[in-house]
JSON list of C-alpha atoms and ligand atoms in Angstrom, two decimals:
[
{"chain": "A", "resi": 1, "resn": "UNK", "atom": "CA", "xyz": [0.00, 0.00, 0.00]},
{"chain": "A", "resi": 2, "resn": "UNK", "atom": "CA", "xyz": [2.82, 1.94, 0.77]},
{"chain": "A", "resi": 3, "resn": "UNK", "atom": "CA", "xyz": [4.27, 2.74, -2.69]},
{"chain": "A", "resi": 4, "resn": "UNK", "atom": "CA", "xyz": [1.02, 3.74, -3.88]},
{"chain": "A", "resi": 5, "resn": "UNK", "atom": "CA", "xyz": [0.56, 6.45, -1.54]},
{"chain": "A", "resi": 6, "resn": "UNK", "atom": "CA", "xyz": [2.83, 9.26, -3.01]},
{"chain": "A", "resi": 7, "resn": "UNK", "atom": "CA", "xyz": [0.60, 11.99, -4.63]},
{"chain": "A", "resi": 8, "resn": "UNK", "atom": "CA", "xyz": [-2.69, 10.05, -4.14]},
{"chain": "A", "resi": 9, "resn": "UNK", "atom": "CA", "xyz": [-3.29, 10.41, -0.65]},
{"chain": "A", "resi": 10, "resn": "UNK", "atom": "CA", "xyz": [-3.23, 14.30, -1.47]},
{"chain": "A", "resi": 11, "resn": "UNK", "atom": "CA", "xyz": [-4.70, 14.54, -4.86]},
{"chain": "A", "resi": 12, "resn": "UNK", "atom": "CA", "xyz": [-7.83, 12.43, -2.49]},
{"chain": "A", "resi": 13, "resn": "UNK", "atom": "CA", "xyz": [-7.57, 14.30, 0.47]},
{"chain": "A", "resi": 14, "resn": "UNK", "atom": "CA", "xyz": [-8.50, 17.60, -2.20]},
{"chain": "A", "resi": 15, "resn": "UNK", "atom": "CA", "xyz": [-10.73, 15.81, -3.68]},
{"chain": "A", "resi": 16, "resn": "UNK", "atom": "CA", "xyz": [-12.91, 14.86, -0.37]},
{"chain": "A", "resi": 17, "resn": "UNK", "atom": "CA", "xyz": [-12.21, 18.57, 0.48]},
{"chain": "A", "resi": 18, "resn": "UNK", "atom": "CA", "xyz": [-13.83, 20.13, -2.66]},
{"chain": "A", "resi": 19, "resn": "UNK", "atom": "CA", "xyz": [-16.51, 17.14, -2.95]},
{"chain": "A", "resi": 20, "resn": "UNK", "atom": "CA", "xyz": [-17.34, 15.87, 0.75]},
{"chain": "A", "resi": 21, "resn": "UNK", "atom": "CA", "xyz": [-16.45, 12.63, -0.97]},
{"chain": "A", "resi": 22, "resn": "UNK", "atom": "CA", "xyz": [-14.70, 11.23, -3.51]},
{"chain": "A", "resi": 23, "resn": "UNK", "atom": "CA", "xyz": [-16.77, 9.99, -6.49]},
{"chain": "A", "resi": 24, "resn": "UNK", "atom": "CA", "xyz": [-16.48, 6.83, -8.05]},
{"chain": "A", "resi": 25, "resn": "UNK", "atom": "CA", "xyz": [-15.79, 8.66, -11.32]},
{"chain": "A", "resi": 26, "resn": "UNK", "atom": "CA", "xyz": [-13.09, 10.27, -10.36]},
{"chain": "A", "resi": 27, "resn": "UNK", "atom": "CA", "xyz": [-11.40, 7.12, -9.86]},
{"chain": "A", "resi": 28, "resn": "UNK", "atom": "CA", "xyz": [-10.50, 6.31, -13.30]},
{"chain": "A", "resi": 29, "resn": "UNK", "atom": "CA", "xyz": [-9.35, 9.86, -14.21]},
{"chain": "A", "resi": 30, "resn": "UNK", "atom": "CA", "xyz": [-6.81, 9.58, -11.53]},
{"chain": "A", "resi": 31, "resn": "UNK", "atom": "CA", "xyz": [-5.53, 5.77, -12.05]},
{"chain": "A", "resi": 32, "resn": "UNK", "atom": "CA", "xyz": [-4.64, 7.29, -15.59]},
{"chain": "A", "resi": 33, "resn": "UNK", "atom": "CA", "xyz": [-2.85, 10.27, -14.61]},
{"chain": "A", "resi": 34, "resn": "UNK", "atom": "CA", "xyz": [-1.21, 8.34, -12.17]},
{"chain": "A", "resi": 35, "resn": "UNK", "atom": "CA", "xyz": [-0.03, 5.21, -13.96]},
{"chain": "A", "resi": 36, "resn": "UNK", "atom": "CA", "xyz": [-1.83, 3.63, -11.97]},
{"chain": "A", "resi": 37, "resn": "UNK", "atom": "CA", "xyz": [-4.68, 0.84, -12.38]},
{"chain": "A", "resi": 38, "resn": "UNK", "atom": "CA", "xyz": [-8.51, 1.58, -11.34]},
{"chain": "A", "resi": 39, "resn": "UNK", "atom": "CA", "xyz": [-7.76, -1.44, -7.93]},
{"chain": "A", "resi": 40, "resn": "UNK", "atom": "CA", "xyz": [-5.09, 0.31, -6.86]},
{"chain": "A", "resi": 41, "resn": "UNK", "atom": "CA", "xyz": [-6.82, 3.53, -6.53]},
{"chain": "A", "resi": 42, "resn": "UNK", "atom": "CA", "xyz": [-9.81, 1.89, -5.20]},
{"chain": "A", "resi": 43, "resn": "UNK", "atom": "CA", "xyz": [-7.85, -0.46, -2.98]},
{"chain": "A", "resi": 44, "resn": "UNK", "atom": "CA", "xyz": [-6.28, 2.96, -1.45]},
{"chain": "A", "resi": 45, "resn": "UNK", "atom": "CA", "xyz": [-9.49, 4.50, -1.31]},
{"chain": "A", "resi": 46, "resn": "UNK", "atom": "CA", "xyz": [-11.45, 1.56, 0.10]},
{"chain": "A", "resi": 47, "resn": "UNK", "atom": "CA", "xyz": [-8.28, 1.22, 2.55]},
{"chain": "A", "resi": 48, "resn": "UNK", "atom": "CA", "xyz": [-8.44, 4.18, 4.44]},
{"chain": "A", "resi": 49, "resn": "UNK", "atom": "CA", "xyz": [-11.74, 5.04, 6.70]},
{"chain": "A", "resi": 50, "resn": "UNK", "atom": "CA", "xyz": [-11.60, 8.35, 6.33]},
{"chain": "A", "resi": 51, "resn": "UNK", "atom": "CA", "xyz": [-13.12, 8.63, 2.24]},
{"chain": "A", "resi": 52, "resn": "UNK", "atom": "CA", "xyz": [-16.36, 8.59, 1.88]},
{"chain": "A", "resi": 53, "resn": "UNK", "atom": "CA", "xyz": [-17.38, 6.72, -1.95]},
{"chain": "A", "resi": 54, "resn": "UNK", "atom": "CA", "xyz": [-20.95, 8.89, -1.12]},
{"chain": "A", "resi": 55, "resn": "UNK", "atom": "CA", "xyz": [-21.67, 12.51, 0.10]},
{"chain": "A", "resi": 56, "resn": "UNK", "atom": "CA", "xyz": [-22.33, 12.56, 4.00]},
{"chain": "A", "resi": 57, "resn": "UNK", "atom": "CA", "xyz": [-25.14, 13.59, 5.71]},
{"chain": "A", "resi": 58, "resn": "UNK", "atom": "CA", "xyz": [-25.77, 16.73, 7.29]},
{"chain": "A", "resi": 59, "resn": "UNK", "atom": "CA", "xyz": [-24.44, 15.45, 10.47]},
{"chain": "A", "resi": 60, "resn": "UNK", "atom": "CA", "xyz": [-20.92, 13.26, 11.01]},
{"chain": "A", "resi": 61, "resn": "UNK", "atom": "CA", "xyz": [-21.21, 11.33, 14.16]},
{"chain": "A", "resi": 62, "resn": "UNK", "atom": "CA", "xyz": [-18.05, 9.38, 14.66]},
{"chain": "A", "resi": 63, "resn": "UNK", "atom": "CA", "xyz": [-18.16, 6.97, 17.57]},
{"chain": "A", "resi": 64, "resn": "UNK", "atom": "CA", "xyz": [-14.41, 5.60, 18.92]},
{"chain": "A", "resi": 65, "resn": "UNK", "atom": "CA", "xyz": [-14.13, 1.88, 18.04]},
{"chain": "A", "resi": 66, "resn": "UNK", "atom": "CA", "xyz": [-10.39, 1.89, 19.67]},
{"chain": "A", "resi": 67, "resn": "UNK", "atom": "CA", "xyz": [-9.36, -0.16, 22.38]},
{"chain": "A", "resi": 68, "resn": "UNK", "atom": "CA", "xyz": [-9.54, 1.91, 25.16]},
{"chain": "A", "resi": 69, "resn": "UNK", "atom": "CA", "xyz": [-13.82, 3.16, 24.35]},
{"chain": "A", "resi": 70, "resn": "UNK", "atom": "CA", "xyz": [-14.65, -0.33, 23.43]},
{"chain": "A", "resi": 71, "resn": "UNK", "atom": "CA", "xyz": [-13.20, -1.50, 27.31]},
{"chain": "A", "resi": 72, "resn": "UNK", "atom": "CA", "xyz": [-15.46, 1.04, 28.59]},
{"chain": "A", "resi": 73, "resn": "UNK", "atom": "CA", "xyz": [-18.61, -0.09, 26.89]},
{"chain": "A", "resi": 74, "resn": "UNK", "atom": "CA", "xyz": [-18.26, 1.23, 23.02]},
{"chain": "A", "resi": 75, "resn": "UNK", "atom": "CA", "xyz": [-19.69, -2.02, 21.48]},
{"chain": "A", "resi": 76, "resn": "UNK", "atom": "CA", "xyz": [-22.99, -1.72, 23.26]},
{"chain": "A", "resi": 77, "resn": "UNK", "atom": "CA", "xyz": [-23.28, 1.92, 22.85]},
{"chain": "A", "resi": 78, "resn": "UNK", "atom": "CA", "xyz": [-22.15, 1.76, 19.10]},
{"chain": "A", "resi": 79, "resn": "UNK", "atom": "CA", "xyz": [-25.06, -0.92, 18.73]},
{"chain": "A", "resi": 80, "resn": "UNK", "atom": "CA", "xyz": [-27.36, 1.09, 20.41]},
{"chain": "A", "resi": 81, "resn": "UNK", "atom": "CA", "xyz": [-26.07, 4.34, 18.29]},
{"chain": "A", "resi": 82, "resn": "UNK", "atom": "CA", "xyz": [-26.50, 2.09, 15.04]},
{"chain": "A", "resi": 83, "resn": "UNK", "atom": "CA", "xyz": [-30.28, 1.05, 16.44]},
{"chain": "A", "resi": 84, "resn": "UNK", "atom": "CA", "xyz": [-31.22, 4.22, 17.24]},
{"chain": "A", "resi": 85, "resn": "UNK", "atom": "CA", "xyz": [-30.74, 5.70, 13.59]},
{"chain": "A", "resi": 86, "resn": "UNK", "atom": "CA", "xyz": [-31.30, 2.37, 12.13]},
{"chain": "A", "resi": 87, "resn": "UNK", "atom": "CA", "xyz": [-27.79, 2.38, 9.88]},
{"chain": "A", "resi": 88, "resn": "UNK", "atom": "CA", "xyz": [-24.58, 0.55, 10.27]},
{"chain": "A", "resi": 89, "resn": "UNK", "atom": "CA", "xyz": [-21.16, 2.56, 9.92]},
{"chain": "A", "resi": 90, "resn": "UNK", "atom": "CA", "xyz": [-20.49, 4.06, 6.95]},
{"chain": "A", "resi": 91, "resn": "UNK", "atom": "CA", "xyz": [-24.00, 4.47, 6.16]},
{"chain": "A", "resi": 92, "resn": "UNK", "atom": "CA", "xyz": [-26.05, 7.55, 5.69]},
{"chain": "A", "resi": 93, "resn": "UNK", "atom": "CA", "xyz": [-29.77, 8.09, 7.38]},
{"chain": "A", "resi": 94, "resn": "UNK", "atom": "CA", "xyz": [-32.08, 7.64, 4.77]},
{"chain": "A", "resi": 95, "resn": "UNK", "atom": "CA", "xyz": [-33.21, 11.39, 5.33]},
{"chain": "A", "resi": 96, "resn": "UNK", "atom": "CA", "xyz": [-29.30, 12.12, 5.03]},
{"chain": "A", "resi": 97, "resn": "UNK", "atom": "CA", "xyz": [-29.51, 13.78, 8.40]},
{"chain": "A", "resi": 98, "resn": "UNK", "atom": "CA", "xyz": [-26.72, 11.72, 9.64]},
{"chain": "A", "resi": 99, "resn": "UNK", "atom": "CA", "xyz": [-23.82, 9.39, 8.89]},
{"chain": "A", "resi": 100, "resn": "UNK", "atom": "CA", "xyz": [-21.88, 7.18, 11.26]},
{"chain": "A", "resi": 101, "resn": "UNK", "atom": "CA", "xyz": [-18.41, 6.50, 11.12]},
{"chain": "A", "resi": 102, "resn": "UNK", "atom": "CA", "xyz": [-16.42, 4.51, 13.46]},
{"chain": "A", "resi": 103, "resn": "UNK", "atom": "CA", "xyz": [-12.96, 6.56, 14.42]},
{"chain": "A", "resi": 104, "resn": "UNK", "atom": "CA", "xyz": [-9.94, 5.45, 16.19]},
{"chain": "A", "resi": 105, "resn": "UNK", "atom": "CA", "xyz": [-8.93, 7.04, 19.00]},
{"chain": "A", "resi": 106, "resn": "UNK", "atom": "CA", "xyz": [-10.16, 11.01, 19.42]},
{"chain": "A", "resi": 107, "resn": "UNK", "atom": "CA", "xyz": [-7.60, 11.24, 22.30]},
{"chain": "A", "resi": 108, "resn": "UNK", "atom": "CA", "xyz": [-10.11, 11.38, 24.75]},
{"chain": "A", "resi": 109, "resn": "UNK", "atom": "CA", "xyz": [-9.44, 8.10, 26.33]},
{"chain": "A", "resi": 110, "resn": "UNK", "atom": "CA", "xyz": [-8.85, 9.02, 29.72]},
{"chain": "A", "resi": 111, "resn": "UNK", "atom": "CA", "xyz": [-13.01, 9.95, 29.43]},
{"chain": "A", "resi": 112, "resn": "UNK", "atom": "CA", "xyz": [-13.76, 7.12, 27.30]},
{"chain": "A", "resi": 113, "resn": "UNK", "atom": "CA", "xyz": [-16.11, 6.12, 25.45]},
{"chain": "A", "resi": 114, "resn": "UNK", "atom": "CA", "xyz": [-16.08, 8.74, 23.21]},
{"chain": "A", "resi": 115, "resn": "UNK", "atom": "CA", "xyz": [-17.61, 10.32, 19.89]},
{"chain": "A", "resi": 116, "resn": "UNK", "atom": "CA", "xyz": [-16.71, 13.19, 17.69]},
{"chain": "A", "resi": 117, "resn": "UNK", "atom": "CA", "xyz": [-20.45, 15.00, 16.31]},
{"chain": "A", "resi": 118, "resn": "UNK", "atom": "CA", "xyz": [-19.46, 17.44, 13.34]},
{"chain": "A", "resi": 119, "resn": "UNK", "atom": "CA", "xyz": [-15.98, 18.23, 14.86]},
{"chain": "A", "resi": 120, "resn": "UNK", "atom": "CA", "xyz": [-17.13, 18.42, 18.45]},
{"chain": "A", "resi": 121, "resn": "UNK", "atom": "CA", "xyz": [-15.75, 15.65, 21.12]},
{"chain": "A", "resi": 122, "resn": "UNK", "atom": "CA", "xyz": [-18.02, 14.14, 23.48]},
{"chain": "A", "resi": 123, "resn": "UNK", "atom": "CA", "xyz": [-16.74, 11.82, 25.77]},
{"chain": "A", "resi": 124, "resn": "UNK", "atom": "CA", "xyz": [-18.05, 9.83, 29.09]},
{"chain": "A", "resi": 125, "resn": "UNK", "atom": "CA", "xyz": [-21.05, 8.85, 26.65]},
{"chain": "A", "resi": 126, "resn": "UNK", "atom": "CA", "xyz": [-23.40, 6.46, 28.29]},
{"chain": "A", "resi": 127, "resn": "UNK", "atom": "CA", "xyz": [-27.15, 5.31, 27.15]},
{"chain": "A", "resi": 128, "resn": "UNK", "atom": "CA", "xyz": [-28.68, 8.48, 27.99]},
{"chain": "A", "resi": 129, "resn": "UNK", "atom": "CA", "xyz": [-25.97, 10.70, 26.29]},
{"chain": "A", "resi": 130, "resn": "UNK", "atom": "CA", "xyz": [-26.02, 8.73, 23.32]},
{"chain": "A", "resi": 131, "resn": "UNK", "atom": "CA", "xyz": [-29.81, 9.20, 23.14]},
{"chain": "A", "resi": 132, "resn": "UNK", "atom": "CA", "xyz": [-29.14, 13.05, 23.15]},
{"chain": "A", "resi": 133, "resn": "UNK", "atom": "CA", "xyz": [-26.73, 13.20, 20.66]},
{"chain": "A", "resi": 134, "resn": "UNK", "atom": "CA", "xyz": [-29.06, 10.97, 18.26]},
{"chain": "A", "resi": 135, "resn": "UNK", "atom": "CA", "xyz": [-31.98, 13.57, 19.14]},
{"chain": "A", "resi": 136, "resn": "UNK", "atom": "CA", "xyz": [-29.56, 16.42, 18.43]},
{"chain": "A", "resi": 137, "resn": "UNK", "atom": "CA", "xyz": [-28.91, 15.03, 14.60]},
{"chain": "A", "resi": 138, "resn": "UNK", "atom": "CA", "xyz": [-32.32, 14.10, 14.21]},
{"chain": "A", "resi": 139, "resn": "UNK", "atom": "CA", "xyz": [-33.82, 17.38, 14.88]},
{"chain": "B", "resi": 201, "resn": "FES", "atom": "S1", "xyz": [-9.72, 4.84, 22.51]},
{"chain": "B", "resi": 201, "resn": "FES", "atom": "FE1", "xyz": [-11.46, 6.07, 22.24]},
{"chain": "B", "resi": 201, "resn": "FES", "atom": "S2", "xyz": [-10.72, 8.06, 22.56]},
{"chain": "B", "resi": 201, "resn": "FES", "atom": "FE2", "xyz": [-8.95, 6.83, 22.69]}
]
């Protein structure tokens, strides 16, 4: 994976900048500037959780799926998160109020578990916070 990085992880990163995401079309304009075939660009794109391959919703809720959130109860509140706006990650609501992303590590371990909602950290989530949050994309 490593020696297909150089100028795609940028030329990408732009890309999801300008776009929100990075379309599937755009995939096969870049393999050929790039030398590159269309699975390596997908297999780069598909590799790292951070590009979307669809626009996100209005709301990015990003629950913590590292090691330290998931000791303190992450899978049950990520299956509750998941129930609650009836998507899996990388999914949008249907209403595109909200997608869900799984993130690892925010840094906020030491108040684990913790989420990220459109750039804003949450941490010490339990059932009731969760609930919230959901409510607060939702409305
Ligand atoms: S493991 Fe979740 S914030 Fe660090």
């Amino acid at each position: 994976m490593k020696s297909l990085e150089g100028p795609l992880l940028p030329i990408l990163h732009e890309i999801q900048a300008e776009f929100g995401y990075v379309p599937q079309e755009a995939l096969p304009v870049i393999a050929r500037e790039l030398n590159l075939s269309r699975a390596e660009v997908h297999g780069v794109v598909s590799f790292y959780h951070d590009y979307r391959d669809h626009p996100a919703g209005r709301h990015v809720l990003k629950l913590c799926r590292a090691e330290a959130c998931q000791s303190m109860g992450g899978d049950a509140l990520a299956e509750r998160v998941k129930s609650l706006l009836g998507i899996d990650f990388h999914q949008t609501t249907l209403d595109g109020a909200v997608t869900l992303e799984p993130v690892y590590c925010l840094g906020l371990c030491s108040t684990a578990p913790a989420a990220m909602l459109d750039g804003e950290v949450h941490g010490r989530l339990d059932a009731d916070a969760v609930r919230d949050l959901v409510a607060e994309v939702r409305a």
